[in-house]
PDB file of C-alpha atoms in Angstrom:
ATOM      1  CA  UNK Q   1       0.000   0.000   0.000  1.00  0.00           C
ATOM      2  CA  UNK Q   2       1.253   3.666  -0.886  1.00  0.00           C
ATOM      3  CA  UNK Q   3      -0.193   6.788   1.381  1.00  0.00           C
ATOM      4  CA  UNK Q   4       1.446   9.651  -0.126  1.00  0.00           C
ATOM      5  CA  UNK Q   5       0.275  11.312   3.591  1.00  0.00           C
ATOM      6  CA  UNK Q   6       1.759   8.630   6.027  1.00  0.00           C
ATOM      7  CA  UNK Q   7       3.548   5.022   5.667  1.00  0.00           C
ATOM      8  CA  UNK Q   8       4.120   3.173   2.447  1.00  0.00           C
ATOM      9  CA  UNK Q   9       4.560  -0.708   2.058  1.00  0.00           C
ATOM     10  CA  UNK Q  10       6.506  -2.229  -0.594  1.00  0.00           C
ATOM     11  CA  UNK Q  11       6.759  -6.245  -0.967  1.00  0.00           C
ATOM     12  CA  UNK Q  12       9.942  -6.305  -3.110  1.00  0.00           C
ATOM     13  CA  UNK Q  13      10.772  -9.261  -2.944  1.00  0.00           C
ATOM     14  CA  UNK Q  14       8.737 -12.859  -2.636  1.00  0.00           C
ATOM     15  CA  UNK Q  15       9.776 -16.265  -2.294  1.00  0.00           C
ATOM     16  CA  UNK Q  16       8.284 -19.578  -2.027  1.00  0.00           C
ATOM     17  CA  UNK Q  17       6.862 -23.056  -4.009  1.00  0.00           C
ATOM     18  CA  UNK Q  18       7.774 -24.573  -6.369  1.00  0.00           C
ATOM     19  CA  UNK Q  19       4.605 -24.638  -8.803  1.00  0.00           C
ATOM     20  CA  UNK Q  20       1.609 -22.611  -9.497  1.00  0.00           C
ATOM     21  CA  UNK Q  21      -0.803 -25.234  -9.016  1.00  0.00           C
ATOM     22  CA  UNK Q  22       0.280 -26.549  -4.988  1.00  0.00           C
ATOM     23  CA  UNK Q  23       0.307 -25.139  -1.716  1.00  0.00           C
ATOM     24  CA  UNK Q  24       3.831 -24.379  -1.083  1.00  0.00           C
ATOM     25  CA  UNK Q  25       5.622 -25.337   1.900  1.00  0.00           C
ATOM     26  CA  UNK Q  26       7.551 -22.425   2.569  1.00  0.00           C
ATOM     27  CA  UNK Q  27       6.832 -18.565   1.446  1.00  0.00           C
ATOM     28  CA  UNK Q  28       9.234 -15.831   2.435  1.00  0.00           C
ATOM     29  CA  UNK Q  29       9.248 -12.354   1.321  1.00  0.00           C
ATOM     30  CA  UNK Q  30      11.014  -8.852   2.211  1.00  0.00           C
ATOM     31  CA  UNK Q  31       9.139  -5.700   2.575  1.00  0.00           C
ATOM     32  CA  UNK Q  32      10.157  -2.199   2.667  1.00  0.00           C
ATOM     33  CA  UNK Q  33       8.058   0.597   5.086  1.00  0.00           C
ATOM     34  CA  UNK Q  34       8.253   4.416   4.484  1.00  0.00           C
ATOM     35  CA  UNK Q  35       7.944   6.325   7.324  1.00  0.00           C
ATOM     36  CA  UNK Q  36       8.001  10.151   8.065  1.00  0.00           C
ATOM     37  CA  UNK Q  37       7.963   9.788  12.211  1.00  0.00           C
ATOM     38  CA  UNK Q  38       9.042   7.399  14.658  1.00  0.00           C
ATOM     39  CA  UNK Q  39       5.664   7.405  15.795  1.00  0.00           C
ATOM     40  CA  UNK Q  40       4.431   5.706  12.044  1.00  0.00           C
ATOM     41  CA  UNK Q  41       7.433   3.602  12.340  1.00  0.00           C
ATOM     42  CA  UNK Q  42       6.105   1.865  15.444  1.00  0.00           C
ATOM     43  CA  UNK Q  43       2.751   1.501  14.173  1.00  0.00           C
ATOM     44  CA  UNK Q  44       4.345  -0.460  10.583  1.00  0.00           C
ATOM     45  CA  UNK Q  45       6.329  -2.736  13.372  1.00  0.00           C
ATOM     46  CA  UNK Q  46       3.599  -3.229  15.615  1.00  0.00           C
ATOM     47  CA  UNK Q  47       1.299  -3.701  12.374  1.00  0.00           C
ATOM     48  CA  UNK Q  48       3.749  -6.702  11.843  1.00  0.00           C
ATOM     49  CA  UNK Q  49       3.698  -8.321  14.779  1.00  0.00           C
ATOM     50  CA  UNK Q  50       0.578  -8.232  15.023  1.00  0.00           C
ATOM     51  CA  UNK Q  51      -0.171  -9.984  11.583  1.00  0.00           C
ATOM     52  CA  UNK Q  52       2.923 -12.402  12.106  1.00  0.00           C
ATOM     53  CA  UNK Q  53       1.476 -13.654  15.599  1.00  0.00           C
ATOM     54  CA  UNK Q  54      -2.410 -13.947  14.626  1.00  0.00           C
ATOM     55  CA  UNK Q  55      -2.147 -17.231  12.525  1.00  0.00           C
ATOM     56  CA  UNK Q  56      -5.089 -19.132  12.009  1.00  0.00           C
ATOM     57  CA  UNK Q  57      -4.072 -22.045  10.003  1.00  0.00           C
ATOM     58  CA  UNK Q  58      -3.146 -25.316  11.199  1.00  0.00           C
ATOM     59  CA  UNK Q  59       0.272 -26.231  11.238  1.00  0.00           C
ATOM     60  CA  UNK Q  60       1.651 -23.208   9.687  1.00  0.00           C
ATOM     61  CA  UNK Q  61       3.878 -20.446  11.213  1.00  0.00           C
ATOM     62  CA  UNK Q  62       5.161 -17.205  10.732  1.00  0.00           C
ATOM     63  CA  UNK Q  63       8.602 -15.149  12.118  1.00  0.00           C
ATOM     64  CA  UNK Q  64       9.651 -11.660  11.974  1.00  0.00           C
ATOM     65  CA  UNK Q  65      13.540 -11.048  11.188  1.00  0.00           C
ATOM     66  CA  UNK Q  66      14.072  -7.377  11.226  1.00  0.00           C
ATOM     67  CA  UNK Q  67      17.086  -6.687   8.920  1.00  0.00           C
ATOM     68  CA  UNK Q  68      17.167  -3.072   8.886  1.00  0.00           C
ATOM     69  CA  UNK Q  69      15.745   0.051  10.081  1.00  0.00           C
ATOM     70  CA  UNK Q  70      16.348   3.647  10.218  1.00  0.00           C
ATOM     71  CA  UNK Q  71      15.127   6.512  11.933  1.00  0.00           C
ATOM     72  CA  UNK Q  72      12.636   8.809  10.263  1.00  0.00           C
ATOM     73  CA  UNK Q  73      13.359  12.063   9.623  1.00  0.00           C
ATOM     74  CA  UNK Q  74      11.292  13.517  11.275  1.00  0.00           C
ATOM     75  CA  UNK Q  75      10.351  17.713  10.480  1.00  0.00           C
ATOM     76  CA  UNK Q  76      12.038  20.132  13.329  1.00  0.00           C
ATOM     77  CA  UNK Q  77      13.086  23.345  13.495  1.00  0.00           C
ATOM     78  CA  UNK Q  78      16.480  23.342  13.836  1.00  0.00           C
ATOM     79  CA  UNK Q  79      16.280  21.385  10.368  1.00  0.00           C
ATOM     80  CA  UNK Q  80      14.242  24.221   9.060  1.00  0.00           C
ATOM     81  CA  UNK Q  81      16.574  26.704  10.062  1.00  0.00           C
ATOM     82  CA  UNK Q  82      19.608  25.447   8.190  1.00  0.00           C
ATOM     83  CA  UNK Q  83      17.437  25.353   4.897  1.00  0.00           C
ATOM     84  CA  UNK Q  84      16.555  29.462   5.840  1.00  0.00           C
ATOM     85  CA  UNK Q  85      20.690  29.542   6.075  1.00  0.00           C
ATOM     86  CA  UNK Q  86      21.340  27.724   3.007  1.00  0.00           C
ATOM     87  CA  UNK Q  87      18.278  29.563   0.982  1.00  0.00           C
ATOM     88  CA  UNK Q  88      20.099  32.881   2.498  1.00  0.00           C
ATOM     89  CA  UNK Q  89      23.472  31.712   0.907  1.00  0.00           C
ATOM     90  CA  UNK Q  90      21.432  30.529  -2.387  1.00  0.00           C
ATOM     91  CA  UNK Q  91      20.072  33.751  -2.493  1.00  0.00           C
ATOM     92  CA  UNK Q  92      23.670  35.638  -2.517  1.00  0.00           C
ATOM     93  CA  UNK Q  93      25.026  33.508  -4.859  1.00  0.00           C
ATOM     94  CA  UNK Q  94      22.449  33.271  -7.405  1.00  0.00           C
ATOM     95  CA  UNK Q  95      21.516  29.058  -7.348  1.00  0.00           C
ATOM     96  CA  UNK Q  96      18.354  28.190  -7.103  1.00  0.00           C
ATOM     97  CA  UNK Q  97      16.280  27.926  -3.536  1.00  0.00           C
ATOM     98  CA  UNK Q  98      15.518  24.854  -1.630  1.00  0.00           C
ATOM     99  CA  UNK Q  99      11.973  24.257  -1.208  1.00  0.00           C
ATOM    100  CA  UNK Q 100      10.493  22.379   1.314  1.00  0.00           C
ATOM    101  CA  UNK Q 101       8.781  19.174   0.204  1.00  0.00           C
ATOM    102  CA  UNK Q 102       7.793  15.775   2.129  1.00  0.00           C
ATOM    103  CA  UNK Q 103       9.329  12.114   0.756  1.00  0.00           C
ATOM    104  CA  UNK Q 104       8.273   8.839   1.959  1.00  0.00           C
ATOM    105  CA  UNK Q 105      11.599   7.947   1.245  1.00  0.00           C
ATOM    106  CA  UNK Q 106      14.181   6.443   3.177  1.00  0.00           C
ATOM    107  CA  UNK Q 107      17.471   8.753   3.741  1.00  0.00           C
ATOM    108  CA  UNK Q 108      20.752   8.100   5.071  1.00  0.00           C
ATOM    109  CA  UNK Q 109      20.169  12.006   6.537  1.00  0.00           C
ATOM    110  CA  UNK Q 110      17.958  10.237   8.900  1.00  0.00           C
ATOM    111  CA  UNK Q 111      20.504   8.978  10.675  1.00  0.00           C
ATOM    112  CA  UNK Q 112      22.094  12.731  12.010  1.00  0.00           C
ATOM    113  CA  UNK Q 113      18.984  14.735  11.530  1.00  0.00           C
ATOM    114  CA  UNK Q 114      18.095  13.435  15.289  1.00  0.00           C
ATOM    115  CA  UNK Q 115      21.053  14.618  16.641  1.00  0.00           C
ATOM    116  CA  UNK Q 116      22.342  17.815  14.120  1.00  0.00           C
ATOM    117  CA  UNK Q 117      20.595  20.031  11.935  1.00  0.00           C
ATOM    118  CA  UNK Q 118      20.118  18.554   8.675  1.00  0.00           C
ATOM    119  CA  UNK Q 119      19.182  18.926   5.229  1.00  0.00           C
ATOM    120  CA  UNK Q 120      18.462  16.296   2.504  1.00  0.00           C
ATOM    121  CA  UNK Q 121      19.106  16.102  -1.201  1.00  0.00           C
ATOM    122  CA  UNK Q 122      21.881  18.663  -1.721  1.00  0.00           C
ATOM    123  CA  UNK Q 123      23.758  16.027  -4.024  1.00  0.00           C
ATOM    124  CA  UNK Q 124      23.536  15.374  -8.280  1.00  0.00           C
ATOM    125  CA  UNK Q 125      20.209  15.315 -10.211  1.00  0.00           C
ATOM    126  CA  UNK Q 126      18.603  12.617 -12.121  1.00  0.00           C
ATOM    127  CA  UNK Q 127      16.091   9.996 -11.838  1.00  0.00           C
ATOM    128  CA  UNK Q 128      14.326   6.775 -12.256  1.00  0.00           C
ATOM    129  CA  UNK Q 129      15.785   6.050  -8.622  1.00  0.00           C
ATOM    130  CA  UNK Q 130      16.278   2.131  -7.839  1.00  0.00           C
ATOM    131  CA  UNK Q 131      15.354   1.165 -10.898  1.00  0.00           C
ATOM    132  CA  UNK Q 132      17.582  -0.380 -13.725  1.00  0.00           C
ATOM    133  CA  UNK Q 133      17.272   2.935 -15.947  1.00  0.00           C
ATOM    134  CA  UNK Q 134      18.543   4.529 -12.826  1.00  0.00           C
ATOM    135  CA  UNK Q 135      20.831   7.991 -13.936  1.00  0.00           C
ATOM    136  CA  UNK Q 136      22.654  10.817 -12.954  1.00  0.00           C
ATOM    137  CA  UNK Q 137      23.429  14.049 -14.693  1.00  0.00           C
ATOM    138  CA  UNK Q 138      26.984  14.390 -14.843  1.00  0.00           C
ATOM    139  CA  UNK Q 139      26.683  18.146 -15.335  1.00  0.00           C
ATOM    140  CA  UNK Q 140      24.844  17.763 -11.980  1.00  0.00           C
ATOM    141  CA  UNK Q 141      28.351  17.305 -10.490  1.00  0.00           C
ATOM    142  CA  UNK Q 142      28.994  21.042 -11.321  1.00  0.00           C
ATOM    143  CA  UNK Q 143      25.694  22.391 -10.004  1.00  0.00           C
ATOM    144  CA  UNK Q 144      25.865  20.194  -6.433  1.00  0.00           C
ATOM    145  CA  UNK Q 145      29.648  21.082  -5.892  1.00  0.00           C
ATOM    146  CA  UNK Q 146      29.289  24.897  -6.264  1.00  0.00           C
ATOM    147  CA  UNK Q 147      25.966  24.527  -3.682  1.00  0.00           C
ATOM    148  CA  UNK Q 148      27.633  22.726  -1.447  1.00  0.00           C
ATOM    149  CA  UNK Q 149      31.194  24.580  -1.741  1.00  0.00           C
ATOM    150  CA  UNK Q 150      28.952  27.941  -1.646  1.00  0.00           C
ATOM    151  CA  UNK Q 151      27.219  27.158   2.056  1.00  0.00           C
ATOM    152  CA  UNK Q 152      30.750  25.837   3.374  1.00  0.00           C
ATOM    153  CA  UNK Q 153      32.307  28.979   2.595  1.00  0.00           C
ATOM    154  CA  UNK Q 154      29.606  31.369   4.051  1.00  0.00           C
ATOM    155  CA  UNK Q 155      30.368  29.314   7.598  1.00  0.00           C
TER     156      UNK Q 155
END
């Protein structure tokens, strides 16, 4: 399921049987969640649980192996205000302003934005993300190192 408002589900990856037309012994599959606060994050694990320890059927069973999580990031101020710094800098040096926008992605800025003020998505353009036509501008290389280079030097 995909709420573009709150947590997203993604079952990337299934496993299990070993033809169409028989119950298959053993089924495993991988899925993804999207969060955009710890609070949704615990609701998608307790949403699990829940589901994994509520088996009806006979003879069958079902375990949870968590193999990764992050942190959402979650909105705060002190996040905001860097963006106002870096908009301020933007401003001065003619690139284009950051605007504000809400992903159900997962980012590796997660991991600091608890603990520092931080901002997401300063790095190259392009698209089709996770996917096999998956691309990056190289021009983009340009354009990110001169934002980047144009907040560190205004510090």
């Amino acid at each position: 399921f995909k709420d573009p408002e709150a947590i997203t589900c993604n079952c990337g990856v299934i496993k299990g049987g070993t033809v169409s037309n028989s119950v298959a012994e053993y089924c495993e599959f991988t899925v993804d969640f999207r969060y955009s606060t710890d609070k949704e994050r615990e609701m998608a694990e307790k949403f699990v649980y829940e589901v994994a320890n509520n088996n009806t059927i006979k003879g069958c069973s079902c375990e949870v192996e968590v193999v990764s999580s992050r942190p959402a990031m979650e909105k705060s101020e002190r996040n905001y205000k860097l963006a106002e710094f870096i908009n301020e800098v933007y401003a001065k040096e003619g690139l284009p302003i950051l605007k504000p926008n809400k992903r159900l992605g997962g980012s590796d800025a997660a991991y600091t934005s608890k603990y520092v003020p931080t901002v997401d998505n300063l790095g190259t353009e392009g698209g089709d993300i996770h996917s096999e036509r998956e691309y990056m501008e190289k021009a983009s290389l340009v354009r990110s190192a001169k934002r980047i280079a144009s907040v560190l030097f205004h510090i």
